[in-house]
């Protein structure tokens, strides 16, 4: 296993320059008859931080599961041009998922929980140790390797869940409302952690959220979805020359970004623009 960090800007000809995900005209009808997605197209390039934003039930989780290879499409296609594809036509090992609940094994320590994905790949505990400790350090939990989930706060549990997702060094990190259950201060801290990880590792992130403020803070691209059936309503970049930090949170630029995102969301749910 390599321990070197991915370069931030891939060299020309590097496979990481190819899109990570290409969804073309995807529709998803569940057996219940619910049309969760209709004609959704989305291409995600390496290094992007994309937020998927939209009202409840508009198909964000369904889209994310399809992107992860966890659910099939009814019509349309999904491709992962820069991933190794296995015999089932699914990407192998390049994509990690963080859910709203940390879903840790209560009988395992923090170390044991982060070890799980490496164990499933047949890596021995001793071979995995350095990588696990390094990953725990990136989320500020290096001193908690021996702790059990019950001994941790909600924010710390979520950090373990993020470490577990990062320990396999995925190219693409999918996060489905990961911080929705946390208090505002913890949420802001974790937002900053995720931004730092994104900057330092060059990982690509697709982040599902209900929060206009969170999406405007984190992303360099926002995809607003519309419901019944779920589809893309707006897809636009959020460019800022400022670094996204406490100063940015109180800036006029951030306020304007929030206003723009909020208007797009209001449009998507059929409200009036203001
Ligand atoms: N396994 C399933 N079987 C049947 N219908 C489903 C299933 N999963 C989701 N749906 C339906 O598909 C639609 C989209 O659901 P989805 O969970 O993707 O929305 P969402 O945007 O993630 O919502 P939320 O913001 O509440 O998490 C909803 O109408 C939902 O009821
Ligand atoms: Mg959801």
CSV table of C-alpha atoms and ligand atoms in Angstrom, one decimal:
chain,number,residue,atom,x,y,z
A,1,UNK,CA,0.0,0.0,0.0
A,2,UNK,CA,1.3,3.4,-0.9
A,3,UNK,CA,1.5,6.1,1.8
A,4,UNK,CA,2.3,9.0,-0.5
A,5,UNK,CA,-0.3,11.7,-0.9
A,6,UNK,CA,-1.9,12.3,-4.2
A,7,UNK,CA,-0.6,15.5,-5.9
A,8,UNK,CA,-3.1,18.3,-5.9
A,9,UNK,CA,-2.9,18.9,-9.7
A,10,UNK,CA,-2.7,15.7,-11.7
A,11,UNK,CA,-0.2,15.7,-14.5
A,12,UNK,CA,-1.4,15.8,-18.2
A,13,UNK,CA,-2.2,12.3,-19.3
A,14,UNK,CA,-2.8,11.2,-15.7
A,15,UNK,CA,-5.9,9.0,-15.5
A,16,UNK,CA,-7.1,11.2,-12.6
A,17,UNK,CA,-7.8,13.9,-15.2
A,18,UNK,CA,-10.7,11.8,-16.6
A,19,UNK,CA,-14.1,12.4,-15.0
A,20,UNK,CA,-14.8,10.3,-11.9
A,21,UNK,CA,-18.5,9.9,-12.6
A,22,UNK,CA,-20.6,10.4,-15.7
A,23,UNK,CA,-24.3,10.0,-15.3
A,24,UNK,CA,-26.2,10.3,-18.5
A,25,UNK,CA,-30.0,10.7,-18.6
A,26,UNK,CA,-30.5,8.5,-15.6
A,27,UNK,CA,-33.9,7.6,-14.4
A,28,UNK,CA,-34.7,5.4,-11.4
A,29,UNK,CA,-38.1,3.8,-10.8
A,30,UNK,CA,-38.4,1.8,-7.6
A,31,UNK,CA,-40.5,-1.4,-7.7
A,32,UNK,CA,-43.1,0.6,-5.6
A,33,UNK,CA,-43.7,2.7,-8.7
A,34,UNK,CA,-41.9,5.8,-7.3
A,35,UNK,CA,-40.0,7.6,-10.0
A,36,UNK,CA,-37.1,8.9,-7.8
A,37,UNK,CA,-34.9,10.3,-10.6
A,38,UNK,CA,-35.8,11.3,-14.1
A,39,UNK,CA,-33.4,12.1,-16.9
A,40,UNK,CA,-30.6,13.2,-14.5
A,41,UNK,CA,-27.2,13.9,-16.1
A,42,UNK,CA,-24.1,14.8,-14.0
A,43,UNK,CA,-20.4,14.7,-14.8
A,44,UNK,CA,-18.0,15.1,-11.9
A,45,UNK,CA,-14.3,16.0,-12.6
A,46,UNK,CA,-11.3,15.3,-10.4
A,47,UNK,CA,-10.8,17.8,-7.6
A,48,UNK,CA,-14.3,19.1,-7.5
A,49,UNK,CA,-16.3,19.7,-4.3
A,50,UNK,CA,-19.9,19.3,-5.4
A,51,UNK,CA,-22.9,19.8,-3.2
A,52,UNK,CA,-26.1,18.1,-4.1
A,53,UNK,CA,-28.9,20.3,-2.6
A,54,UNK,CA,-32.6,19.9,-2.8
A,55,UNK,CA,-35.9,19.4,-0.9
A,56,UNK,CA,-36.6,16.2,1.0
A,57,UNK,CA,-37.4,13.3,-1.3
A,58,UNK,CA,-35.9,14.9,-4.5
A,59,UNK,CA,-33.6,11.9,-5.0
A,60,UNK,CA,-30.3,13.1,-3.5
A,61,UNK,CA,-29.6,9.8,-1.7
A,62,UNK,CA,-30.8,7.8,-4.6
A,63,UNK,CA,-28.4,9.6,-6.9
A,64,UNK,CA,-25.5,9.2,-4.4
A,65,UNK,CA,-26.2,5.5,-4.1
A,66,UNK,CA,-26.2,5.1,-7.9
A,67,UNK,CA,-22.9,7.1,-8.1
A,68,UNK,CA,-21.5,4.7,-5.4
A,69,UNK,CA,-22.5,1.7,-7.5
A,70,UNK,CA,-25.0,0.7,-4.8
A,71,UNK,CA,-28.1,0.9,-6.9
A,72,UNK,CA,-28.9,0.2,-10.5
A,73,UNK,CA,-30.5,2.6,-12.9
A,74,UNK,CA,-33.8,2.0,-14.7
A,75,UNK,CA,-32.8,3.9,-17.8
A,76,UNK,CA,-29.7,5.9,-18.8
A,77,UNK,CA,-26.1,5.1,-18.0
A,78,UNK,CA,-23.5,5.6,-15.3
A,79,UNK,CA,-19.8,5.3,-15.9
A,80,UNK,CA,-16.7,5.8,-13.8
A,81,UNK,CA,-14.1,6.6,-16.5
A,82,UNK,CA,-11.1,6.8,-14.1
A,83,UNK,CA,-11.8,3.7,-12.0
A,84,UNK,CA,-11.0,0.1,-12.3
A,85,UNK,CA,-14.2,-1.7,-13.1
A,86,UNK,CA,-14.9,-5.2,-11.8
A,87,UNK,CA,-16.6,-8.1,-13.5
A,88,UNK,CA,-20.0,-6.8,-12.3
A,89,UNK,CA,-19.4,-3.5,-14.1
A,90,UNK,CA,-18.9,-1.6,-10.8
A,91,UNK,CA,-16.0,0.6,-9.7
A,92,UNK,CA,-13.5,-1.2,-7.4
A,93,UNK,CA,-12.1,0.5,-4.4
A,94,UNK,CA,-12.1,4.1,-5.5
A,95,UNK,CA,-15.3,5.3,-3.9
A,96,UNK,CA,-16.1,5.7,-0.2
A,97,UNK,CA,-19.4,6.6,1.5
A,98,UNK,CA,-20.1,8.5,4.7
A,99,UNK,CA,-23.7,8.3,5.9
A,100,UNK,CA,-25.6,10.6,8.2
A,101,UNK,CA,-25.3,8.0,11.1
A,102,UNK,CA,-21.7,7.1,11.9
A,103,UNK,CA,-22.7,3.4,11.9
A,104,UNK,CA,-19.7,2.3,14.0
A,105,UNK,CA,-19.3,-1.2,15.5
A,106,UNK,CA,-19.8,-0.6,19.2
A,107,UNK,CA,-17.8,-3.7,20.2
A,108,UNK,CA,-14.7,-2.5,18.3
A,109,UNK,CA,-12.3,0.3,19.3
A,110,UNK,CA,-11.8,3.3,17.1
A,111,UNK,CA,-8.7,1.5,15.6
A,112,UNK,CA,-10.8,-1.6,14.9
A,113,UNK,CA,-13.6,0.4,13.2
A,114,UNK,CA,-11.1,2.2,10.9
A,115,UNK,CA,-9.3,-1.1,10.2
A,116,UNK,CA,-12.5,-2.7,8.9
A,117,UNK,CA,-12.3,-1.7,5.2
A,118,UNK,CA,-8.6,-2.7,5.1
A,119,UNK,CA,-9.4,-6.0,6.8
A,120,UNK,CA,-12.1,-6.7,4.1
A,121,UNK,CA,-9.3,-6.2,1.6
A,122,UNK,CA,-7.2,-8.8,3.3
A,123,UNK,CA,-4.6,-6.4,4.8
A,124,UNK,CA,-3.2,-7.6,8.1
A,125,UNK,CA,-3.6,-5.5,11.2
A,126,UNK,CA,0.2,-5.0,11.5
A,127,UNK,CA,0.5,-3.9,7.9
A,128,UNK,CA,-2.5,-1.6,8.3
A,129,UNK,CA,-1.3,0.0,11.6
A,130,UNK,CA,0.7,3.0,10.1
A,131,UNK,CA,-2.0,3.9,7.7
A,132,UNK,CA,-4.7,3.7,10.3
A,133,UNK,CA,-2.8,5.9,12.8
A,134,UNK,CA,-2.0,8.4,10.0
A,135,UNK,CA,-5.6,8.6,9.0
A,136,UNK,CA,-6.7,9.0,12.6
A,137,UNK,CA,-4.2,11.9,12.9
A,138,UNK,CA,-5.8,13.6,9.9
A,139,UNK,CA,-9.1,13.8,11.7
A,140,UNK,CA,-7.5,14.7,15.0
A,141,UNK,CA,-8.2,11.3,16.7
A,142,UNK,CA,-4.7,9.9,17.1
A,143,UNK,CA,-5.0,9.8,20.9
A,144,UNK,CA,-8.3,7.9,20.7
A,145,UNK,CA,-7.3,4.7,18.8
A,146,UNK,CA,-8.1,2.6,21.8
A,147,UNK,CA,-11.4,4.2,22.8
A,148,UNK,CA,-14.8,2.6,22.2
A,149,UNK,CA,-17.6,4.5,20.3
A,150,UNK,CA,-19.6,4.9,23.5
A,151,UNK,CA,-16.8,7.0,24.9
A,152,UNK,CA,-16.9,9.5,22.1
A,153,UNK,CA,-19.0,12.6,21.3
A,154,UNK,CA,-21.2,12.7,18.2
A,155,UNK,CA,-18.7,14.8,16.4
A,156,UNK,CA,-15.9,12.4,17.3
A,157,UNK,CA,-17.9,9.4,16.1
A,158,UNK,CA,-18.4,11.2,12.8
A,159,UNK,CA,-14.7,11.8,12.6
A,160,UNK,CA,-14.1,8.0,13.0
A,161,UNK,CA,-16.6,7.4,10.2
A,162,UNK,CA,-14.7,9.8,8.0
A,163,UNK,CA,-11.4,8.2,8.9
A,164,UNK,CA,-12.9,4.8,8.0
A,165,UNK,CA,-13.9,6.2,4.6
A,166,UNK,CA,-10.5,7.7,4.0
A,167,UNK,CA,-8.3,4.9,5.1
A,168,UNK,CA,-8.5,3.2,1.7
A,169,UNK,CA,-7.4,6.4,0.0
A,170,UNK,CA,-10.5,6.7,-2.3
A,171,UNK,CA,-10.5,9.1,-5.3
A,172,UNK,CA,-14.1,10.0,-4.6
A,173,UNK,CA,-15.8,10.6,-1.2
A,174,UNK,CA,-19.6,10.6,-1.1
A,175,UNK,CA,-21.2,12.2,2.0
A,176,UNK,CA,-24.9,11.9,2.6
A,177,UNK,CA,-25.9,14.7,5.1
A,178,UNK,CA,-23.0,13.6,7.3
A,179,UNK,CA,-23.3,16.5,9.8
A,180,UNK,CA,-27.1,17.0,9.9
A,181,UNK,CA,-27.4,15.5,13.4
A,182,UNK,CA,-24.6,17.5,15.0
A,183,UNK,CA,-24.8,20.8,16.8
A,184,UNK,CA,-23.8,24.0,14.8
A,185,UNK,CA,-20.4,24.5,16.3
A,186,UNK,CA,-19.3,20.8,15.8
A,187,UNK,CA,-20.8,21.0,12.3
A,188,UNK,CA,-18.7,24.0,11.5
A,189,UNK,CA,-15.5,22.4,12.8
A,190,UNK,CA,-16.2,19.3,10.7
A,191,UNK,CA,-16.9,21.4,7.7
A,192,UNK,CA,-13.4,22.9,8.2
A,193,UNK,CA,-11.9,19.5,8.6
A,194,UNK,CA,-13.5,18.2,5.4
A,195,UNK,CA,-12.3,21.3,3.5
A,196,UNK,CA,-8.7,20.8,4.8
A,197,UNK,CA,-8.8,17.1,3.8
A,198,UNK,CA,-10.1,18.0,0.4
A,199,UNK,CA,-7.3,20.6,0.0
A,200,UNK,CA,-4.5,18.5,1.3
A,201,UNK,CA,-5.3,15.2,-0.5
A,202,UNK,CA,-6.9,16.4,-3.8
A,203,UNK,CA,-9.8,14.0,-3.2
A,204,UNK,CA,-13.1,14.7,-5.0
A,205,UNK,CA,-16.2,15.1,-2.8
A,206,UNK,CA,-19.9,14.9,-3.5
A,207,UNK,CA,-21.7,16.2,-0.5
A,208,UNK,CA,-25.5,15.9,0.0
A,209,UNK,CA,-27.0,18.5,2.3
A,210,UNK,CA,-30.2,20.4,3.0
A,211,UNK,CA,-28.3,23.4,4.2
A,212,UNK,CA,-27.8,26.4,1.9
A,213,UNK,CA,-25.2,27.8,4.3
A,214,UNK,CA,-23.2,24.5,4.4
A,215,UNK,CA,-23.3,24.0,0.6
A,216,UNK,CA,-22.2,27.7,0.0
A,217,UNK,CA,-19.4,27.4,2.5
A,218,UNK,CA,-18.0,24.1,1.2
A,219,UNK,CA,-18.5,23.7,-2.5
A,220,UNK,CA,-16.9,25.0,-5.6
A,221,UNK,CA,-20.0,23.7,-7.5
A,222,UNK,CA,-23.6,23.3,-6.5
A,223,UNK,CA,-26.2,21.1,-8.1
A,224,UNK,CA,-29.7,22.0,-7.0
A,225,UNK,CA,-32.3,19.2,-7.5
A,226,UNK,CA,-36.0,19.4,-7.9
A,227,UNK,CA,-38.5,16.9,-6.7
A,228,UNK,CA,-41.3,14.7,-8.2
A,229,UNK,CA,-39.5,13.4,-10.1
A,230,UNK,CA,-36.0,14.1,-8.9
A,231,UNK,CA,-33.9,15.9,-11.5
A,232,UNK,CA,-31.2,18.7,-11.8
A,233,UNK,CA,-32.7,22.2,-11.6
A,234,UNK,CA,-29.5,24.2,-11.6
A,235,UNK,CA,-25.8,23.4,-11.8
A,236,UNK,CA,-23.3,26.2,-11.2
A,237,UNK,CA,-19.8,27.0,-9.9
A,238,UNK,CA,-19.2,28.9,-6.8
A,239,UNK,CA,-15.9,30.7,-7.2
A,240,UNK,CA,-14.2,32.7,-4.5
A,241,UNK,CA,-10.7,34.1,-4.2
A,242,UNK,CA,-11.0,33.9,-0.4
A,243,UNK,CA,-9.9,30.9,1.6
A,244,UNK,CA,-13.0,29.3,3.1
A,245,UNK,CA,-12.5,30.0,6.8
A,246,UNK,CA,-14.0,31.9,9.7
A,247,UNK,CA,-13.3,35.2,7.8
A,248,UNK,CA,-15.1,33.9,4.8
A,249,UNK,CA,-18.2,33.0,6.9
A,250,UNK,CA,-18.7,36.7,7.8
A,251,UNK,CA,-17.8,38.1,4.3
A,252,UNK,CA,-20.0,39.8,1.8
A,253,UNK,CA,-18.9,37.3,-0.8
A,254,UNK,CA,-20.2,34.4,1.3
A,255,UNK,CA,-23.5,36.3,2.0
A,256,UNK,CA,-24.0,36.7,-1.8
A,257,UNK,CA,-23.2,33.0,-2.4
A,258,UNK,CA,-25.8,32.0,0.2
A,259,UNK,CA,-28.3,34.3,-1.4
A,260,UNK,CA,-27.7,32.9,-4.8
A,261,UNK,CA,-28.0,29.3,-3.6
A,262,UNK,CA,-31.0,30.1,-1.6
A,263,UNK,CA,-32.8,31.7,-4.6
A,264,UNK,CA,-32.0,28.6,-6.7
A,265,UNK,CA,-33.4,26.3,-4.0
A,266,UNK,CA,-36.6,28.4,-3.7
A,267,UNK,CA,-37.0,28.2,-7.5
A,268,UNK,CA,-36.5,24.5,-7.3
A,269,UNK,CA,-39.2,24.1,-4.7
A,270,UNK,CA,-41.5,26.3,-6.6
A,271,UNK,CA,-41.2,29.4,-4.5
A,272,UNK,CA,-40.8,33.0,-5.5
A,273,UNK,CA,-37.3,34.4,-6.2
A,274,UNK,CA,-36.5,37.2,-3.9
B,1,LIG,N1,-35.8,1.8,-1.5
B,1,LIG,C1,-36.8,2.6,-1.9
B,1,LIG,N2,-38.0,2.0,-2.4
B,1,LIG,C2,-39.0,2.8,-2.8
B,1,LIG,N3,-39.0,4.2,-2.8
B,1,LIG,C3,-37.8,4.8,-2.4
B,1,LIG,C4,-36.7,4.0,-1.9
B,1,LIG,N4,-35.7,4.9,-1.6
B,1,LIG,C5,-36.2,6.1,-1.9
B,1,LIG,N5,-37.5,6.0,-2.3
B,1,LIG,C6,-38.3,7.2,-2.8
B,1,LIG,O1,-37.6,7.9,-3.8
B,1,LIG,C7,-37.7,9.3,-3.6
B,1,LIG,C8,-36.3,9.9,-3.4
B,1,LIG,O2,-35.8,9.4,-2.2
B,1,LIG,P1,-34.4,9.9,-1.7
B,1,LIG,O3,-34.2,9.2,-0.4
B,1,LIG,O4,-33.4,9.6,-2.7
B,1,LIG,O5,-34.6,11.4,-1.4
B,1,LIG,P2,-33.6,12.5,-0.7
B,1,LIG,O6,-33.5,13.7,-1.6
B,1,LIG,O7,-32.4,11.8,-0.3
B,1,LIG,O8,-34.5,12.8,0.6
B,1,LIG,P3,-34.0,13.3,2.1
B,1,LIG,O9,-33.6,14.8,1.9
B,1,LIG,O10,-35.3,13.3,2.9
B,1,LIG,O11,-32.9,12.4,2.5
B,1,LIG,C9,-38.6,9.5,-2.4
B,1,LIG,O12,-40.0,9.7,-2.9
B,1,LIG,C10,-38.5,8.2,-1.6
B,1,LIG,O13,-39.7,7.9,-0.9
B,2,LIG,MG1,-31.5,11.4,1.6
